[in-house]
mmCIF file of C-alpha atoms in Angstrom:
data_model
loop_
_atom_site.group_PDB
_atom_site.id
_atom_site.type_symbol
_atom_site.label_atom_id
_atom_site.label_comp_id
_atom_site.label_asym_id
_atom_site.label_seq_id
_atom_site.Cartn_x
_atom_site.Cartn_y
_atom_site.Cartn_z
ATOM 1 C CA MET A 126 121.766 82.988 78.674
ATOM 2 C CA LEU A 127 118.591 80.970 78.269
ATOM 3 C CA ASN A 128 120.557 77.940 77.087
ATOM 4 C CA ILE A 129 122.903 78.226 80.077
ATOM 5 C CA ALA A 130 119.821 78.328 82.306
ATOM 6 C CA TYR A 131 118.542 75.179 80.598
ATOM 7 C CA ILE A 132 121.851 73.435 81.316
ATOM 8 C CA ILE A 133 121.970 74.513 84.966
ATOM 9 C CA GLY A 134 118.297 73.711 85.522
ATOM 10 C CA GLY A 135 118.697 70.348 83.831
ATOM 11 C CA LEU A 136 121.710 69.431 85.970
ATOM 12 C CA VAL A 137 119.889 70.438 89.160
ATOM 13 C CA LEU A 138 116.832 68.366 88.237
ATOM 14 C CA LEU A 139 119.013 65.367 87.297
ATOM 15 C CA ALA A 140 120.833 65.548 90.637
ATOM 16 C CA LEU A 141 117.574 65.878 92.584
ATOM 17 C CA GLY A 142 115.963 63.129 90.534
ATOM 18 C CA ALA A 143 118.848 60.748 91.172
ATOM 19 C CA GLU A 144 118.727 61.515 94.897
ATOM 20 C CA GLY A 145 114.988 60.866 95.054
ATOM 21 C CA LEU A 146 115.288 57.667 93.037
ATOM 22 C CA VAL A 147 118.128 56.345 95.206
ATOM 23 C CA ARG A 148 116.363 57.199 98.464
ATOM 24 C CA GLY A 149 113.046 55.730 97.432
ATOM 25 C CA SER A 150 114.316 52.581 95.706
ATOM 26 C CA THR A 151 116.852 51.857 98.458
ATOM 27 C CA ALA A 152 114.172 52.139 101.130
ATOM 28 C CA LEU A 153 111.776 49.917 99.179
ATOM 29 C CA ALA A 154 114.519 47.311 98.659
ATOM 30 C CA LEU A 155 115.369 47.319 102.368
ATOM 31 C CA ARG A 156 111.678 46.838 103.199
ATOM 32 C CA LEU A 157 111.672 43.782 100.900
ATOM 33 C CA GLY A 158 114.592 42.270 102.809
ATOM 34 C CA VAL A 159 117.319 42.847 100.206
ATOM 35 C CA SER A 160 120.737 43.016 101.896
ATOM 36 C CA ALA A 161 122.474 46.372 102.242
ATOM 37 C CA LEU A 162 125.521 45.086 100.364
ATOM 38 C CA VAL A 163 123.467 43.990 97.360
ATOM 39 C CA ILE A 164 121.691 47.352 97.368
ATOM 40 C CA GLY A 165 125.003 49.191 97.488
ATOM 41 C CA LEU A 166 126.403 47.275 94.521
ATOM 42 C CA THR A 167 123.286 47.403 92.349
ATOM 43 C CA VAL A 168 120.412 49.721 93.354
ATOM 44 C CA VAL A 169 122.614 52.646 94.430
ATOM 45 C CA ALA A 170 124.911 52.190 91.418
ATOM 46 C CA PHE A 171 121.914 52.199 89.061
ATOM 47 C CA GLY A 172 120.390 55.162 90.882
ATOM 48 C CA THR A 173 123.474 57.373 90.852
ATOM 49 C CA GLY A 174 123.963 56.449 87.196
ATOM 50 C CA SER A 175 120.375 57.372 86.334
ATOM 51 C CA PRO A 176 121.249 60.905 85.106
ATOM 52 C CA GLU A 177 123.585 59.407 82.496
ATOM 53 C CA LEU A 178 120.904 56.897 81.481
ATOM 54 C CA ALA A 179 118.109 59.468 81.239
ATOM 55 C CA LEU A 180 120.244 61.877 79.241
ATOM 56 C CA SER A 181 121.704 59.261 76.883
ATOM 57 C CA VAL A 182 118.301 57.738 76.126
ATOM 58 C CA ARG A 183 116.880 61.178 75.367
ATOM 59 C CA ALA A 184 119.914 62.008 73.218
ATOM 60 C CA ALA A 185 119.626 58.722 71.313
ATOM 61 C CA ILE A 186 115.929 59.298 70.631
ATOM 62 C CA ASP A 187 116.688 62.794 69.302
ATOM 63 C CA GLY A 188 119.632 61.587 67.215
ATOM 64 C CA ASN A 189 122.236 63.436 69.306
ATOM 65 C CA SER A 190 124.502 60.413 69.677
ATOM 66 C CA GLY A 191 127.616 62.542 70.186
ATOM 67 C CA ILE A 192 126.290 63.777 73.505
ATOM 68 C CA ALA A 193 125.348 60.244 74.602
ATOM 69 C CA LEU A 194 128.823 58.909 73.786
ATOM 70 C CA GLY A 195 130.656 61.895 75.260
ATOM 71 C CA ASN A 196 128.504 61.683 78.375
ATOM 72 C CA VAL A 197 129.431 58.050 79.085
ATOM 73 C CA VAL A 198 133.135 58.387 78.264
ATOM 74 C CA GLY A 199 133.434 61.677 80.149
ATOM 75 C CA SER A 200 131.478 60.428 83.164
ATOM 76 C CA ASN A 201 133.647 57.329 83.512
ATOM 77 C CA ILE A 202 136.800 59.444 83.371
ATOM 78 C CA SER A 203 135.477 61.962 85.902
ATOM 79 C CA ASN A 204 134.158 59.237 88.219
ATOM 80 C CA ILE A 205 137.683 57.934 88.774
ATOM 81 C CA ALA A 206 139.874 61.005 88.321
ATOM 82 C CA LEU A 207 137.575 63.620 89.865
ATOM 83 C CA VAL A 208 135.210 61.705 92.155
ATOM 84 C CA LEU A 209 137.616 59.175 93.699
ATOM 85 C CA GLY A 210 140.446 61.714 93.575
ATOM 86 C CA ALA A 211 138.415 64.317 95.461
ATOM 87 C CA ALA A 212 137.174 61.724 97.959
ATOM 88 C CA ALA A 213 140.772 60.625 98.666
ATOM 89 C CA LEU A 214 141.776 64.263 99.167
ATOM 90 C CA VAL A 215 139.080 64.578 101.821
ATOM 91 C CA LYS A 216 140.150 61.353 103.541
ATOM 92 C CA PRO A 217 142.489 58.513 102.415
ATOM 93 C CA MET A 218 140.501 55.369 101.639
ATOM 94 C CA LYS A 219 141.407 51.725 102.235
ATOM 95 C CA VAL A 220 139.496 49.076 100.266
ATOM 96 C CA ARG A 221 138.786 45.920 102.259
ATOM 97 C CA SER A 222 136.067 44.248 100.207
ATOM 98 C CA GLU A 223 137.154 41.336 98.015
ATOM 99 C CA ILE A 224 134.038 41.988 95.940
ATOM 100 C CA VAL A 225 135.100 45.566 95.187
ATOM 101 C CA ARG A 226 138.690 44.483 94.491
ATOM 102 C CA ARG A 227 137.471 41.929 91.980
ATOM 103 C CA GLU A 228 135.339 44.509 90.186
ATOM 104 C CA VAL A 229 138.299 46.762 89.348
ATOM 105 C CA PRO A 230 139.692 44.275 86.752
ATOM 106 C CA LEU A 231 136.110 43.739 85.551
ATOM 107 C CA MET A 232 135.707 47.464 84.974
ATOM 108 C CA ILE A 233 138.970 47.508 83.015
ATOM 109 C CA GLY A 234 137.782 44.569 80.900
ATOM 110 C CA VAL A 235 134.444 46.223 80.112
ATOM 111 C CA THR A 236 136.263 49.443 79.200
ATOM 112 C CA LEU A 237 138.555 47.587 76.778
ATOM 113 C CA ILE A 238 135.531 45.888 75.195
ATOM 114 C CA LEU A 239 133.949 49.296 74.594
ATOM 115 C CA VAL A 240 137.128 50.631 72.970
ATOM 116 C CA ALA A 241 137.219 47.560 70.707
ATOM 117 C CA MET A 242 133.584 48.151 69.700
ATOM 118 C CA LEU A 243 134.297 51.802 68.903
ATOM 119 C CA SER A 244 137.409 50.988 66.848
ATOM 120 C CA ASP A 245 135.436 50.506 63.617
ATOM 121 C CA GLY A 246 133.880 53.951 63.945
ATOM 122 C CA ARG A 247 130.324 52.749 64.628
ATOM 123 C CA MET A 248 128.274 51.388 67.504
ATOM 124 C CA SER A 249 125.736 48.943 66.081
ATOM 125 C CA ARG A 250 122.444 47.751 67.519
ATOM 126 C CA VAL A 251 123.874 44.234 67.909
ATOM 127 C CA GLU A 252 126.745 45.638 69.973
ATOM 128 C CA GLY A 253 124.217 47.552 72.042
ATOM 129 C CA ILE A 254 122.270 44.353 72.720
ATOM 130 C CA VAL A 255 125.505 42.608 73.765
ATOM 131 C CA LEU A 256 126.235 45.425 76.216
ATOM 132 C CA VAL A 257 122.704 45.349 77.675
ATOM 133 C CA LEU A 258 122.918 41.574 78.160
ATOM 134 C CA GLY A 259 126.241 42.197 79.866
ATOM 135 C CA ALA A 260 124.521 44.630 82.239
ATOM 136 C CA VAL A 261 121.951 41.966 83.140
ATOM 137 C CA ALA A 262 124.700 39.393 83.728
ATOM 138 C CA TYR A 263 126.703 41.881 85.817
ATOM 139 C CA THR A 264 123.720 42.641 88.042
ATOM 140 C CA ILE A 265 122.997 38.943 88.578
ATOM 141 C CA LEU A 266 126.645 38.147 89.336
ATOM 142 C CA SER A 267 126.840 41.069 91.774
ATOM 143 C CA TYR A 268 123.819 39.690 93.600
ATOM 144 C CA VAL A 269 125.250 36.164 93.713
ATOM 145 C CA ALA A 270 128.668 37.365 94.898
ATOM 146 C CA ALA A 271 127.168 39.609 97.559
ATOM 147 C CA SER A 272 124.936 36.781 98.773
ATOM 148 C CA GLY A 273 127.895 34.426 99.307
ATOM 149 C CA GLY A 274 130.379 34.100 102.106
ATOM 150 C CA GLU A 275 132.426 37.158 101.051
ATOM 151 C CA ARG A 276 129.714 39.505 102.191
ATOM 152 C CA GLN A 277 130.464 39.077 105.903
ATOM 153 C CA SER A 278 133.626 41.214 105.849
ATOM 154 C CA VAL A 279 131.911 44.371 104.622
ATOM 155 C CA GLU A 280 128.204 43.777 105.249
ATOM 156 C CA SER A 281 128.348 45.779 108.480
ATOM 157 C CA GLU A 282 129.815 48.767 106.633
ATOM 158 C CA PHE A 283 127.009 48.773 104.086
ATOM 159 C CA ASP A 284 124.468 48.195 106.872
ATOM 160 C CA GLU A 285 125.677 51.377 108.564
ATOM 161 C CA ALA A 286 125.441 53.316 105.306
ATOM 162 C CA LEU A 287 122.013 51.921 104.406
ATOM 163 C CA THR A 288 119.480 51.659 107.218
ATOM 164 C CA PRO A 289 115.722 51.065 106.812
ATOM 165 C CA PRO A 290 113.667 54.287 107.118
ATOM 166 C CA LYS A 291 110.835 54.680 109.599
ATOM 167 C CA ARG A 292 108.619 56.644 107.247
ATOM 168 C CA SER A 293 105.559 55.396 105.358
ATOM 169 C CA VAL A 294 106.040 53.258 102.256
ATOM 170 C CA LEU A 295 103.949 55.822 100.356
ATOM 171 C CA VAL A 296 106.702 58.370 100.960
ATOM 172 C CA ASP A 297 109.224 55.997 99.377
ATOM 173 C CA VAL A 298 106.968 55.510 96.350
ATOM 174 C CA ALA A 299 106.617 59.291 96.095
ATOM 175 C CA PHE A 300 110.421 59.659 96.170
ATOM 176 C CA VAL A 301 110.773 57.192 93.288
ATOM 177 C CA SER A 302 107.979 58.790 91.253
ATOM 178 C CA ALA A 303 109.206 62.348 91.772
ATOM 179 C CA GLY A 304 112.758 61.243 91.033
ATOM 180 C CA LEU A 305 111.772 59.702 87.705
ATOM 181 C CA VAL A 306 109.833 62.813 86.668
ATOM 182 C CA ALA A 307 112.754 65.066 87.622
ATOM 183 C CA LEU A 308 115.143 62.866 85.620
ATOM 184 C CA LEU A 309 112.979 63.035 82.509
ATOM 185 C CA VAL A 310 112.441 66.798 82.682
ATOM 186 C CA GLY A 311 116.076 67.432 83.616
ATOM 187 C CA ALA A 312 117.364 65.332 80.719
ATOM 188 C CA ASN A 313 115.199 67.261 78.252
ATOM 189 C CA LEU A 314 116.329 70.655 79.568
ATOM 190 C CA LEU A 315 120.010 69.719 79.704
ATOM 191 C CA LEU A 316 119.976 68.222 76.232
ATOM 192 C CA LYS A 317 118.191 71.250 74.771
ATOM 193 C CA GLY A 318 120.687 73.647 76.310
ATOM 194 C CA ALA A 319 123.754 71.553 75.484
ATOM 195 C CA VAL A 320 122.874 71.123 71.803
ATOM 196 C CA ALA A 321 122.246 74.863 71.454
ATOM 197 C CA VAL A 322 125.504 75.802 73.206
ATOM 198 C CA ALA A 323 127.499 73.370 71.054
ATOM 199 C CA ALA A 324 126.021 74.885 67.891
ATOM 200 C CA ALA A 325 126.567 78.469 69.062
ATOM 201 C CA MET A 326 130.209 77.874 70.049
ATOM 202 C CA GLY A 327 131.019 75.763 67.016
ATOM 203 C CA ILE A 328 132.203 72.780 69.055
ATOM 204 C CA SER A 329 131.212 69.144 68.699
ATOM 205 C CA GLN A 330 128.495 67.567 70.801
ATOM 206 C CA VAL A 331 131.062 65.023 72.002
ATOM 207 C CA VAL A 332 133.129 67.782 73.641
ATOM 208 C CA VAL A 333 130.043 69.124 75.423
ATOM 209 C CA GLY A 334 129.269 65.593 76.601
ATOM 210 C CA LEU A 335 132.852 65.042 77.785
ATOM 211 C CA THR A 336 132.936 68.255 79.816
ATOM 212 C CA VAL A 337 129.875 70.053 81.149
ATOM 213 C CA ILE A 338 127.450 67.152 80.908
ATOM 214 C CA ALA A 339 129.898 64.515 82.164
ATOM 215 C CA ILE A 340 130.851 66.565 85.211
ATOM 216 C CA GLY A 341 127.248 67.497 85.898
ATOM 217 C CA THR A 342 125.906 63.952 85.686
ATOM 218 C CA SER A 343 128.772 62.741 87.920
ATOM 219 C CA LEU A 344 127.642 64.986 90.775
ATOM 220 C CA PRO A 345 125.578 62.223 92.470
ATOM 221 C CA GLU A 346 128.638 59.931 92.506
ATOM 222 C CA LEU A 347 130.776 62.808 93.823
ATOM 223 C CA ALA A 348 128.378 63.532 96.676
ATOM 224 C CA THR A 349 127.981 59.848 97.580
ATOM 225 C CA SER A 350 131.712 59.092 97.485
ATOM 226 C CA ILE A 351 132.815 62.132 99.509
ATOM 227 C CA THR A 352 130.160 61.407 102.129
ATOM 228 C CA SER A 353 131.257 57.759 102.274
ATOM 229 C CA ALA A 354 134.930 58.766 102.584
ATOM 230 C CA ILE A 355 134.161 61.111 105.482
ATOM 231 C CA ARG A 356 132.287 58.297 107.229
ATOM 232 C CA GLY A 357 135.179 55.891 106.647
ATOM 233 C CA GLU A 358 133.104 53.760 104.277
ATOM 234 C CA ALA A 359 135.718 53.368 101.521
ATOM 235 C CA ASP A 360 134.161 50.191 100.141
ATOM 236 C CA VAL A 361 130.869 52.002 99.608
ATOM 237 C CA ALA A 362 132.641 54.848 97.789
ATOM 238 C CA PHE A 363 134.643 52.531 95.535
ATOM 239 C CA GLY A 364 131.751 50.145 94.974
ATOM 240 C CA ASN A 365 129.538 53.034 93.920
ATOM 241 C CA VAL A 366 132.038 54.440 91.407
ATOM 242 C CA ILE A 367 133.141 51.113 89.943
ATOM 243 C CA GLY A 368 129.562 49.855 89.682
ATOM 244 C CA SER A 369 128.475 53.098 88.023
ATOM 245 C CA ASN A 370 131.330 52.948 85.503
ATOM 246 C CA VAL A 371 130.530 49.369 84.532
ATOM 247 C CA LEU A 372 126.826 50.137 84.176
ATOM 248 C CA ASN A 373 127.509 53.365 82.245
ATOM 249 C CA ILE A 374 129.109 51.299 79.506
ATOM 250 C CA LEU A 375 126.926 48.204 79.638
ATOM 251 C CA ALA A 376 123.513 49.708 80.388
ATOM 252 C CA VAL A 377 123.638 53.397 79.435
ATOM 253 C CA LEU A 378 125.582 53.187 76.178
ATOM 254 C CA GLY A 379 124.068 49.789 75.413
ATOM 255 C CA VAL A 380 120.502 51.098 75.639
ATOM 256 C CA ALA A 381 121.429 54.175 73.594
ATOM 257 C CA ALA A 382 122.856 51.979 70.807
ATOM 258 C CA VAL A 383 119.814 49.699 70.853
ATOM 259 C CA ILE A 384 117.518 52.710 70.455
ATOM 260 C CA ARG A 385 119.579 54.189 67.631
ATOM 261 C CA PRO A 386 122.939 52.882 66.319
ATOM 262 C CA PHE A 387 125.422 55.700 65.788
ATOM 263 C CA ASP A 388 128.717 56.655 64.175
ATOM 264 C CA VAL A 389 131.651 57.527 66.422
ATOM 265 C CA GLN A 390 132.594 61.111 65.549
ATOM 266 C CA GLY A 391 134.533 63.743 67.481
ATOM 267 C CA LEU A 392 136.126 61.328 69.954
ATOM 268 C CA ARG A 393 139.921 61.696 70.082
ATOM 269 C CA LEU A 394 142.518 59.025 70.788
ATOM 270 C CA LEU A 395 143.366 61.067 73.885
ATOM 271 C CA ASP A 396 139.789 60.663 75.127
ATOM 272 C CA LEU A 397 139.905 56.884 74.715
ATOM 273 C CA GLY A 398 143.385 56.870 76.237
ATOM 274 C CA MET A 399 142.089 58.715 79.298
ATOM 275 C CA LEU A 400 139.131 56.334 79.520
ATOM 276 C CA VAL A 401 141.388 53.270 79.571
ATOM 277 C CA GLY A 402 144.218 54.971 81.457
ATOM 278 C CA THR A 403 142.153 56.107 84.440
ATOM 279 C CA ALA A 404 140.670 52.626 84.801
ATOM 280 C CA VAL A 405 144.027 50.837 84.525
ATOM 281 C CA LEU A 406 145.707 53.385 86.810
ATOM 282 C CA LEU A 407 143.578 52.223 89.727
ATOM 283 C CA LEU A 408 145.421 48.883 89.834
ATOM 284 C CA PRO A 409 148.940 50.119 90.690
ATOM 285 C CA LEU A 410 147.497 52.812 92.956
ATOM 286 C CA LEU A 411 145.385 50.330 94.886
ATOM 287 C CA TRP A 412 147.552 47.217 94.843
ATOM 288 C CA ARG A 413 150.043 49.018 97.064
ATOM 289 C CA GLY A 414 148.020 48.019 100.107
ATOM 290 C CA TRP A 415 144.665 48.818 98.449
ATOM 291 C CA VAL A 416 144.839 52.348 99.832
ATOM 292 C CA LEU A 417 144.158 55.546 97.889
ATOM 293 C CA ASN A 418 146.168 58.271 99.633
ATOM 294 C CA ARG A 419 145.806 62.034 99.485
ATOM 295 C CA TRP A 420 148.772 62.533 97.144
ATOM 296 C CA GLU A 421 147.323 59.933 94.787
ATOM 297 C CA GLY A 422 143.974 61.705 94.965
ATOM 298 C CA ALA A 423 145.702 64.993 94.160
ATOM 299 C CA PHE A 424 147.449 63.346 91.196
ATOM 300 C CA LEU A 425 144.100 62.127 89.835
ATOM 301 C CA VAL A 426 142.374 65.508 90.262
ATOM 302 C CA LEU A 427 145.264 67.462 88.700
ATOM 303 C CA GLY A 428 145.414 65.002 85.803
ATOM 304 C CA TYR A 429 141.693 65.461 85.248
ATOM 305 C CA GLY A 430 142.100 69.231 85.285
ATOM 306 C CA ALA A 431 144.813 69.015 82.626
ATOM 307 C CA TYR A 432 142.565 66.788 80.508
ATOM 308 C CA ILE A 433 139.676 69.263 80.684
ATOM 309 C CA VAL A 434 142.030 72.074 79.647
ATOM 310 C CA SER A 435 143.055 70.012 76.598
ATOM 311 C CA LEU A 436 139.396 69.709 75.616
ATOM 312 C CA VAL A 437 138.498 73.381 75.788
ATOM 313 C CA HIS A 438 141.639 74.693 74.079
#
């Protein structure tokens, strides 16, 4: 029971930490004059992906690479199948942003690169450095693209979603500080509980990362995307998920590999197939008018449910 409490407490702290970090950093960026669109594609994506980063870094330091790998792979699968699927069930979403549309093929490309790196059974430090450099390049390119002429079509939508707060700047700094502390403590608790549960149940750390941890660390994306869908801000929802998936691979797994290279153990071909399949599946679903309908959302959620069943049986 204590280990379950660690897991639940860790997930709660990670969710609260991500929320505080996003609120504080977004407000500070708006005060500095950064455009809402740039913030949506970078700051919010980094912030909602912070639970994955905090947990994977802690796992890498402790030598629990299976959890770090399972966390990233599982989170990317759940972000598309569960998060976007659930958001589409709440309200069908139409993507209008050319920037977001262009990032779908980019996400697929990054996913294929990861699969190629994992094919030899090991993630090296050099590969980790390549991924981290890719994260830097992605962030810069996102800023450049969002600062160009394309931004006009969706800038108003991001402006509505991200408005400057009227509170003191000290409150924003406090949000960021408290968020970082909550992320660190939450990552430690979740990792402690997850490792113990995996050992007690005789299952691999990768499976724990693919299921409980992946779903738990995807909660910020789920909350953000459903809220955006209800508000009719489909581009924000898609931009958040796609940006998070790209950064999960480039930044989260890249940093973990730089800290400690690891062997790929416990990951099935089905897991990699789901990782690639969910990313590729977005293209035919979206190219038909770039709309994600309720039945398509239901298909994604049901498919994710079947995948989880395959993991636990």
